[in-house]
Short mmCIF file of C-alpha atoms in Angstrom, two decimals:
data_model
loop_
_atom_site.label_atom_id
_atom_site.label_comp_id
_atom_site.label_asym_id
_atom_site.label_seq_id
_atom_site.Cartn_x
_atom_site.Cartn_y
_atom_site.Cartn_z
CA UNK A 1 80.33 53.80 6.30
CA UNK A 2 79.93 55.12 9.86
CA UNK A 3 80.92 53.35 13.04
CA UNK A 4 80.98 53.54 16.84
CA UNK A 5 84.25 52.63 18.52
CA UNK A 6 84.96 51.72 22.16
CA UNK A 7 88.54 52.90 22.64
CA UNK A 8 88.61 55.04 25.78
CA UNK A 9 87.47 54.73 29.41
CA UNK A 10 84.41 56.99 28.96
CA UNK A 11 82.99 54.53 26.40
CA UNK A 12 82.73 51.94 29.16
CA UNK A 13 81.86 54.33 32.00
CA UNK A 14 78.68 55.33 30.15
CA UNK A 15 77.55 51.71 30.30
CA UNK A 16 76.96 49.49 33.33
CA UNK A 17 79.44 46.86 34.53
CA UNK A 18 79.18 44.02 37.03
CA UNK A 19 82.46 42.41 38.11
CA UNK A 20 84.23 44.05 35.22
CA UNK A 21 86.76 46.88 35.00
CA UNK A 22 87.87 49.04 32.12
CA UNK A 23 91.42 49.86 31.13
CA UNK A 24 92.89 52.00 28.39
CA UNK A 25 93.00 49.04 26.01
CA UNK A 26 89.63 47.43 26.75
CA UNK A 27 87.18 45.79 29.15
CA UNK A 28 88.37 43.14 31.62
CA UNK A 29 86.85 40.74 34.13
CA UNK A 30 87.99 41.42 37.69
CA UNK A 31 91.13 39.43 38.41
CA UNK A 32 90.39 36.14 40.14
CA UNK A 33 86.62 36.37 39.57
CA UNK A 34 85.25 33.06 38.20
CA UNK A 35 81.48 33.71 37.98
CA UNK A 36 79.47 35.49 35.27
CA UNK A 37 80.55 39.07 34.58
CA UNK A 38 78.34 41.41 32.54
CA UNK A 39 78.54 44.68 30.68
CA UNK A 40 75.56 46.67 29.35
CA UNK A 41 76.70 49.10 26.68
CA UNK A 42 75.46 52.63 26.28
CA UNK A 43 72.75 53.20 23.67
CA UNK A 44 74.20 53.77 20.20
CA UNK A 45 72.15 56.26 18.17
CA UNK A 46 72.33 56.01 14.38
CA UNK A 47 70.12 59.16 14.08
CA UNK A 48 67.90 57.42 11.53
CA UNK A 49 64.78 55.32 12.21
CA UNK A 50 64.79 51.83 10.74
CA UNK A 51 68.58 51.67 10.41
CA UNK A 52 69.89 48.28 9.33
CA UNK A 53 73.13 47.69 11.25
CA UNK A 54 76.12 46.21 9.47
CA UNK A 55 78.66 44.39 11.68
CA UNK A 56 80.61 44.31 14.95
CA UNK A 57 84.34 43.59 15.25
CA UNK A 58 86.59 43.18 18.29
CA UNK A 59 89.73 41.62 19.69
CA UNK A 60 88.91 38.75 22.02
CA UNK A 61 90.83 36.16 24.09
CA UNK A 62 91.41 32.53 23.19
CA UNK A 63 88.24 30.46 23.37
CA UNK A 64 89.73 28.24 26.07
CA UNK A 65 90.01 31.18 28.46
CA UNK A 66 86.32 32.10 28.67
CA UNK A 67 82.82 31.49 27.36
CA UNK A 68 81.51 34.78 25.98
CA UNK A 69 77.95 35.53 24.85
CA UNK A 70 76.59 38.73 23.37
CA UNK A 71 72.97 39.86 23.02
CA UNK A 72 71.89 42.67 20.68
CA UNK A 73 68.86 44.92 21.22
CA UNK A 74 67.38 47.51 18.89
CA UNK A 75 64.52 50.01 19.01
CA UNK A 76 63.27 53.12 17.23
CA UNK A 77 62.14 54.71 20.49
CA UNK A 78 63.83 55.47 23.80
CA UNK A 79 60.62 55.64 25.85
CA UNK A 80 58.40 52.55 26.15
CA UNK A 81 55.60 51.22 28.33
CA UNK A 82 56.09 48.27 30.68
CA UNK A 83 53.61 47.12 33.32
CA UNK A 84 51.59 50.32 32.88
CA UNK A 85 54.65 52.51 33.47
CA UNK A 86 56.60 54.68 31.02
CA UNK A 87 60.27 53.78 31.19
CA UNK A 88 63.37 55.41 29.70
CA UNK A 89 65.78 52.93 28.14
CA UNK A 90 68.81 55.08 28.99
CA UNK A 91 67.87 55.23 32.67
CA UNK A 92 67.15 51.52 32.77
CA UNK A 93 70.55 50.59 31.32
CA UNK A 94 72.49 53.04 33.53
CA UNK A 95 70.69 52.03 36.73
CA UNK A 96 72.95 50.58 39.43
CA UNK A 97 69.95 49.43 41.45
CA UNK A 98 68.52 47.09 38.83
CA UNK A 99 70.25 43.73 38.52
CA UNK A 100 71.46 42.45 35.17
CA UNK A 101 68.70 39.80 35.20
CA UNK A 102 66.02 42.46 35.78
CA UNK A 103 67.36 44.53 32.90
CA UNK A 104 67.24 41.45 30.68
CA UNK A 105 63.55 40.98 31.55
CA UNK A 106 62.75 44.63 30.81
CA UNK A 107 64.69 44.61 27.49
CA UNK A 108 63.35 41.22 26.34
CA UNK A 109 60.90 42.76 23.79
CA UNK A 110 63.85 44.46 22.08
CA UNK A 111 66.11 41.39 21.86
CA UNK A 112 66.99 40.76 18.19
CA UNK A 113 70.08 38.55 18.24
CA UNK A 114 71.92 36.42 20.79
CA UNK A 115 75.08 34.58 19.80
CA UNK A 116 78.47 33.41 21.06
CA UNK A 117 81.02 36.21 20.78
CA UNK A 118 83.12 36.22 17.62
CA UNK A 119 85.81 38.60 16.36
CA UNK A 120 83.46 39.55 13.50
CA UNK A 121 79.65 39.37 13.74
CA UNK A 122 77.23 40.26 10.92
CA UNK A 123 74.30 42.41 12.12
CA UNK A 124 72.12 42.65 9.00
CA UNK A 125 69.17 41.14 10.91
CA UNK A 126 69.13 44.10 13.33
CA UNK A 127 66.85 47.01 12.47
CA UNK A 128 66.21 50.15 14.51
CA UNK A 129 67.58 53.60 15.23
CA UNK A 130 68.99 52.64 18.63
CA UNK A 131 71.23 49.66 19.36
CA UNK A 132 72.72 48.38 22.61
CA UNK A 133 74.21 45.08 23.67
CA UNK A 134 74.80 42.88 26.69
CA UNK A 135 78.18 41.19 27.03
CA UNK A 136 78.32 38.14 29.30
CA UNK A 137 81.68 36.56 30.14
CA UNK A 138 82.11 33.25 31.97
CA UNK A 139 85.85 32.98 32.82
CA UNK A 140 87.52 29.58 32.65
CA UNK A 141 90.89 30.71 34.07
CA UNK A 142 91.87 33.11 36.87
CA UNK A 143 93.97 35.34 34.62
CA UNK A 144 92.35 38.66 33.54
CA UNK A 145 90.06 38.12 30.54
CA UNK A 146 89.40 41.11 28.33
CA UNK A 147 87.85 42.32 25.11
CA UNK A 148 89.21 45.34 23.26
CA UNK A 149 88.79 47.19 19.99
CA UNK A 150 84.98 47.00 19.90
CA UNK A 151 83.58 48.63 16.76
CA UNK A 152 79.98 48.70 15.49
CA UNK A 153 79.46 49.62 11.81
CA UNK A 154 76.31 51.03 10.22
CA UNK A 155 74.27 51.25 8.05
CA UNK A 156 74.32 47.87 6.32
CA UNK A 157 75.77 47.91 2.83
CA UNK A 158 75.25 44.58 1.11
CA UNK A 159 76.87 43.60 -2.16
CA UNK A 160 73.61 41.91 -3.15
CA UNK A 161 72.24 45.36 -4.03
CA UNK A 162 74.81 45.57 -6.81
CA UNK A 163 73.87 42.24 -8.39
CA UNK A 164 71.37 41.77 -11.25
CA UNK A 165 67.77 41.13 -10.27
CA UNK A 166 68.03 37.42 -11.06
CA UNK A 167 70.53 37.01 -8.20
CA UNK A 168 68.34 38.97 -5.74
CA UNK A 169 65.27 36.78 -5.82
CA UNK A 170 65.90 35.63 -2.28
CA UNK A 171 64.93 38.80 -0.47
CA UNK A 172 65.84 39.86 3.07
CA UNK A 173 68.68 41.43 4.95
CA UNK A 174 69.82 38.09 6.37
CA UNK A 175 69.50 35.80 3.37
CA UNK A 176 72.05 33.13 2.55
CA UNK A 177 73.48 35.09 -0.38
CA UNK A 178 73.70 38.23 1.76
CA UNK A 179 75.58 36.37 4.51
CA UNK A 180 77.82 34.58 1.99
CA UNK A 181 78.89 37.78 0.25
CA UNK A 182 79.34 39.51 3.62
CA UNK A 183 82.40 37.31 4.26
CA UNK A 184 84.26 38.82 1.32
CA UNK A 185 82.72 42.25 1.83
CA UNK A 186 84.09 42.36 5.39
CA UNK A 187 87.58 41.51 4.16
CA UNK A 188 87.32 44.17 1.44
CA UNK A 189 86.00 46.79 3.90
CA UNK A 190 88.80 46.10 6.38
CA UNK A 191 91.51 46.38 3.73
CA UNK A 192 89.96 49.59 2.35
CA UNK A 193 89.77 51.15 5.83
CA UNK A 194 93.37 50.16 6.60
CA UNK A 195 94.55 51.74 3.35
CA UNK A 196 92.71 54.98 4.14
CA UNK A 197 94.06 55.06 7.69
CA UNK A 198 97.60 54.03 6.77
CA UNK A 199 98.69 57.61 6.20
CA UNK A 200 97.66 58.39 9.79
CA UNK A 201 99.81 55.49 11.00
CA UNK A 202 102.84 57.27 9.55
CA UNK A 203 102.25 60.23 11.87
CA UNK A 204 105.01 59.87 14.45
CA UNK A 205 102.90 61.68 17.06
CA UNK A 206 100.26 58.92 17.15
CA UNK A 207 102.05 55.82 15.82
CA UNK A 208 102.57 52.94 18.25
CA UNK A 209 105.98 51.69 19.34
CA UNK A 210 106.10 48.84 16.79
CA UNK A 211 105.49 51.16 13.85
CA UNK A 212 107.94 53.71 15.25
CA UNK A 213 110.63 51.03 15.30
CA UNK A 214 109.78 50.05 11.72
CA UNK A 215 110.06 53.67 10.57
CA UNK A 216 113.36 54.03 12.42
CA UNK A 217 114.70 50.98 10.59
CA UNK A 218 113.61 52.55 7.29
CA UNK A 219 115.76 55.51 8.29
CA UNK A 220 118.74 53.17 8.75
CA UNK A 221 118.69 53.10 12.55
CA UNK A 222 119.99 49.73 13.69
CA UNK A 223 118.64 48.11 16.86
CA UNK A 224 115.66 50.53 17.20
CA UNK A 225 114.41 48.55 20.21
CA UNK A 226 117.11 50.31 22.27
CA UNK A 227 115.20 53.59 22.05
CA UNK A 228 112.12 54.58 24.04
CA UNK A 229 108.89 55.69 22.39
CA UNK A 230 109.58 59.36 23.17
CA UNK A 231 113.13 59.14 21.80
CA UNK A 232 111.91 57.53 18.59
CA UNK A 233 109.23 60.21 18.14
CA UNK A 234 111.85 62.95 18.47
CA UNK A 235 114.31 61.12 16.22
CA UNK A 236 111.74 60.63 13.44
CA UNK A 237 110.36 64.16 13.81
CA UNK A 238 113.90 65.49 13.15
CA UNK A 239 114.90 62.77 10.72
CA UNK A 240 116.36 65.21 8.19
CA UNK A 241 118.68 66.79 10.75
CA UNK A 242 119.83 63.45 12.17
CA UNK A 243 120.37 61.92 8.72
CA UNK A 244 122.44 64.89 7.55
CA UNK A 245 124.66 64.75 10.64
CA UNK A 246 125.41 61.01 10.66
CA UNK A 247 129.11 60.19 10.45
CA UNK A 248 130.17 63.57 11.85
CA UNK A 249 131.06 65.06 15.21
CA UNK A 250 127.71 66.84 15.21
CA UNK A 251 125.97 63.49 14.68
CA UNK A 252 127.71 61.97 17.71
CA UNK A 253 126.60 64.94 19.80
CA UNK A 254 123.00 64.71 18.58
CA UNK A 255 122.64 60.96 19.09
CA UNK A 256 124.48 61.12 22.41
CA UNK A 257 122.20 63.88 23.68
CA UNK A 258 119.10 62.01 22.49
CA UNK A 259 120.11 58.93 24.47
CA UNK A 260 121.45 60.61 27.63
CA UNK A 261 119.36 63.82 27.56
CA UNK A 262 122.60 65.79 27.92
CA UNK A 263 125.05 67.01 25.29
CA UNK A 264 128.25 64.91 25.46
CA UNK A 265 131.77 66.26 24.96
CA UNK A 266 133.33 65.00 21.72
CA UNK A 267 137.11 65.51 21.46
CA UNK A 268 138.86 65.04 18.12
CA UNK A 269 142.63 64.67 17.63
CA UNK A 270 143.18 68.02 15.91
CA UNK A 271 141.48 69.96 18.70
CA UNK A 272 144.39 69.58 21.14
CA UNK A 273 147.30 69.78 18.71
CA UNK A 274 147.92 73.49 19.48
CA UNK A 275 148.83 72.46 23.05
CA UNK A 276 151.03 69.56 22.03
CA UNK A 277 154.33 71.26 22.99
CA UNK A 278 153.20 72.38 26.44
CA UNK A 279 150.88 69.57 27.54
CA UNK A 280 151.51 66.90 24.89
CA UNK A 281 152.27 64.05 27.30
CA UNK A 282 149.17 64.65 29.40
CA UNK A 283 146.87 65.13 26.42
CA UNK A 284 148.15 61.91 24.81
CA UNK A 285 147.17 59.96 27.92
CA UNK A 286 143.72 61.56 28.01
CA UNK A 287 142.98 61.63 24.30
CA UNK A 288 144.71 59.09 22.05
CA UNK A 289 147.53 60.43 19.88
CA UNK A 290 145.88 59.18 16.72
CA UNK A 291 144.20 61.31 14.01
CA UNK A 292 141.68 58.50 13.51
CA UNK A 293 140.56 58.50 17.14
CA UNK A 294 137.59 60.21 18.82
CA UNK A 295 136.97 60.50 22.57
CA UNK A 296 133.43 61.01 23.88
CA UNK A 297 132.96 62.20 27.48
CA UNK A 298 129.64 61.81 29.34
CA UNK A 299 128.80 62.45 32.98
CA UNK A 300 128.17 59.45 35.23
CA UNK A 301 124.68 60.79 36.03
CA UNK A 302 123.68 60.20 32.40
CA UNK A 303 124.57 56.49 32.30
CA UNK A 304 123.92 54.93 35.67
CA UNK A 305 124.34 51.24 34.83
CA UNK A 306 126.70 49.05 32.85
CA UNK A 307 123.79 48.25 30.53
CA UNK A 308 123.33 51.96 29.78
CA UNK A 309 127.06 52.29 29.12
CA UNK A 310 127.07 49.44 26.61
CA UNK A 311 123.90 50.67 24.92
CA UNK A 312 125.30 54.19 24.48
CA UNK A 313 128.56 52.74 23.16
CA UNK A 314 126.66 50.75 20.53
CA UNK A 315 124.69 53.84 19.51
CA UNK A 316 127.84 55.93 19.08
CA UNK A 317 129.68 53.15 17.25
CA UNK A 318 126.90 53.09 14.65
CA UNK A 319 127.05 56.87 14.14
CA UNK A 320 130.80 57.58 14.12
CA UNK A 321 132.80 57.96 10.88
CA UNK A 322 133.45 54.42 9.68
CA UNK A 323 137.26 54.69 9.68
CA UNK A 324 137.49 56.20 13.19
CA UNK A 325 138.12 54.55 16.55
CA UNK A 326 135.83 55.68 19.35
CA UNK A 327 136.52 55.73 23.09
CA UNK A 328 133.74 56.40 25.61
CA UNK A 329 134.81 57.92 28.94
CA UNK A 330 132.50 58.27 31.95
CA UNK A 331 133.20 61.38 34.04
CA UNK A 332 133.00 60.39 37.70
CA UNK A 333 132.16 63.19 40.19
CA UNK A 334 135.60 63.29 41.77
CA UNK A 335 138.77 65.34 41.40
CA UNK A 336 141.83 63.43 40.19
CA UNK A 337 144.94 65.29 39.17
CA UNK A 338 145.92 64.77 35.51
CA UNK A 339 142.78 62.73 34.92
CA UNK A 340 139.29 63.47 33.58
CA UNK A 341 138.32 66.20 36.04
CA UNK A 342 136.65 69.32 34.67
CA UNK A 343 135.61 72.21 36.87
CA UNK A 344 131.88 72.82 36.67
CA UNK A 345 131.29 69.56 34.79
CA UNK A 346 132.06 66.72 37.17
CA UNK A 347 133.81 68.62 39.96
CA UNK A 348 133.33 71.84 41.93
CA UNK A 349 135.32 73.88 44.41
CA UNK A 350 133.86 74.44 47.85
CA UNK A 351 134.67 74.82 51.52
CA UNK A 352 136.12 71.88 53.44
CA UNK A 353 133.82 70.36 56.04
CA UNK A 354 134.81 67.86 58.71
CA UNK A 355 133.16 64.46 58.44
CA UNK A 356 130.20 64.12 60.78
CA UNK A 357 127.10 62.02 61.22
CA UNK A 358 124.06 63.52 59.56
CA UNK A 359 121.77 63.38 56.56
CA UNK A 360 123.74 66.00 54.63
CA UNK A 361 127.31 64.95 55.54
CA UNK A 362 129.60 62.50 53.80
CA UNK A 363 133.17 61.25 53.73
CA UNK A 364 135.03 62.83 50.83
CA UNK A 365 137.29 60.80 48.58
CA UNK A 366 140.95 61.81 49.10
CA UNK A 367 144.25 60.58 47.68
CA UNK A 368 147.40 60.53 49.87
CA UNK A 369 150.86 60.21 48.36
CA UNK A 370 153.46 57.74 49.68
CA UNK A 371 155.59 60.59 51.07
CA UNK A 372 152.67 62.05 52.96
CA UNK A 373 151.80 58.63 54.38
CA UNK A 374 155.39 58.11 55.55
CA UNK A 375 155.43 61.51 57.25
CA UNK A 376 152.15 60.71 59.03
CA UNK A 377 153.59 57.44 60.34
CA UNK A 378 156.76 59.19 61.59
CA UNK A 379 154.64 61.81 63.37
CA UNK A 380 152.60 59.06 65.03
CA UNK A 381 155.77 57.24 66.23
CA UNK A 382 156.96 60.37 68.03
CA UNK A 383 154.03 60.14 70.39
#
């Protein structure tokens, strides 16, 4: 079965709107507008004269938010005569000069169905190569009211054609039996389409955020809501690499880089044991003297808030070897002797500049020992 779908701005730009705006996810009444808003769709061409249209589906707001009416028009010709003049339906519908009421008068001979808007409307009574519709929305609240996911299916495929002749005595495309079976046919068609499209939903490049989180949970990622859509896409695209590295130093580096966009420094106990005799006391204070301990260093620019710090800590805790203790250290951009200061990482050497007022000047952080402070006070007392 074929269908037309309204899922991008150009689908609405090719129609004509009054007091309505289009967004990426659908068509909305202008915020705060409380009168009738209208939308004339573009002409949908089935490419076959006498086409019997099947159904329309959409996502619509709660009934208490707006009164919505839709009118369907069909024709086998684009050109027609009105008041002794040859008119083009496409030009009439696109015209910004003609009011919606005038367009309704001109299109009246082609009106085939007018009904309150529903999420699923059967169109078996509509026949013609070309179809277009008028959407009228009467808002009841000031919040934005919108309709999204508009789809028009064709040609009509009724289950009555598959029944024995005795059950098809009541002829017509809009008979009671046809409409009754259409309820179950619509459910069957929707399930069949979802099953066919499900494989596309598993494509991480096009899946939405909810499905990405579900796939991440299938992979064993706890708290997937902590990750952005782009991070989840990358994680799932490289699922084999991330899965193979979990519980290792490489895994901590990969997950840390994915979250902070910068490779962290992961220090294990055995890495500094060769310097134990010469710098053992200092290294013990920086990196715990415990073979079951891991220290992860990240620059302050990578985690700017306490929330980011706690989120990264939770991520690393989930990915570390289960028997290990993890410590997360934030590298501040200052130089402290015998602390976490690394040249070229969070500190640099440069020329000293006196403090001054200006956009590019600042007061540097400095540490003064007690002896130096005492000497400065003695020097001041002399004068």
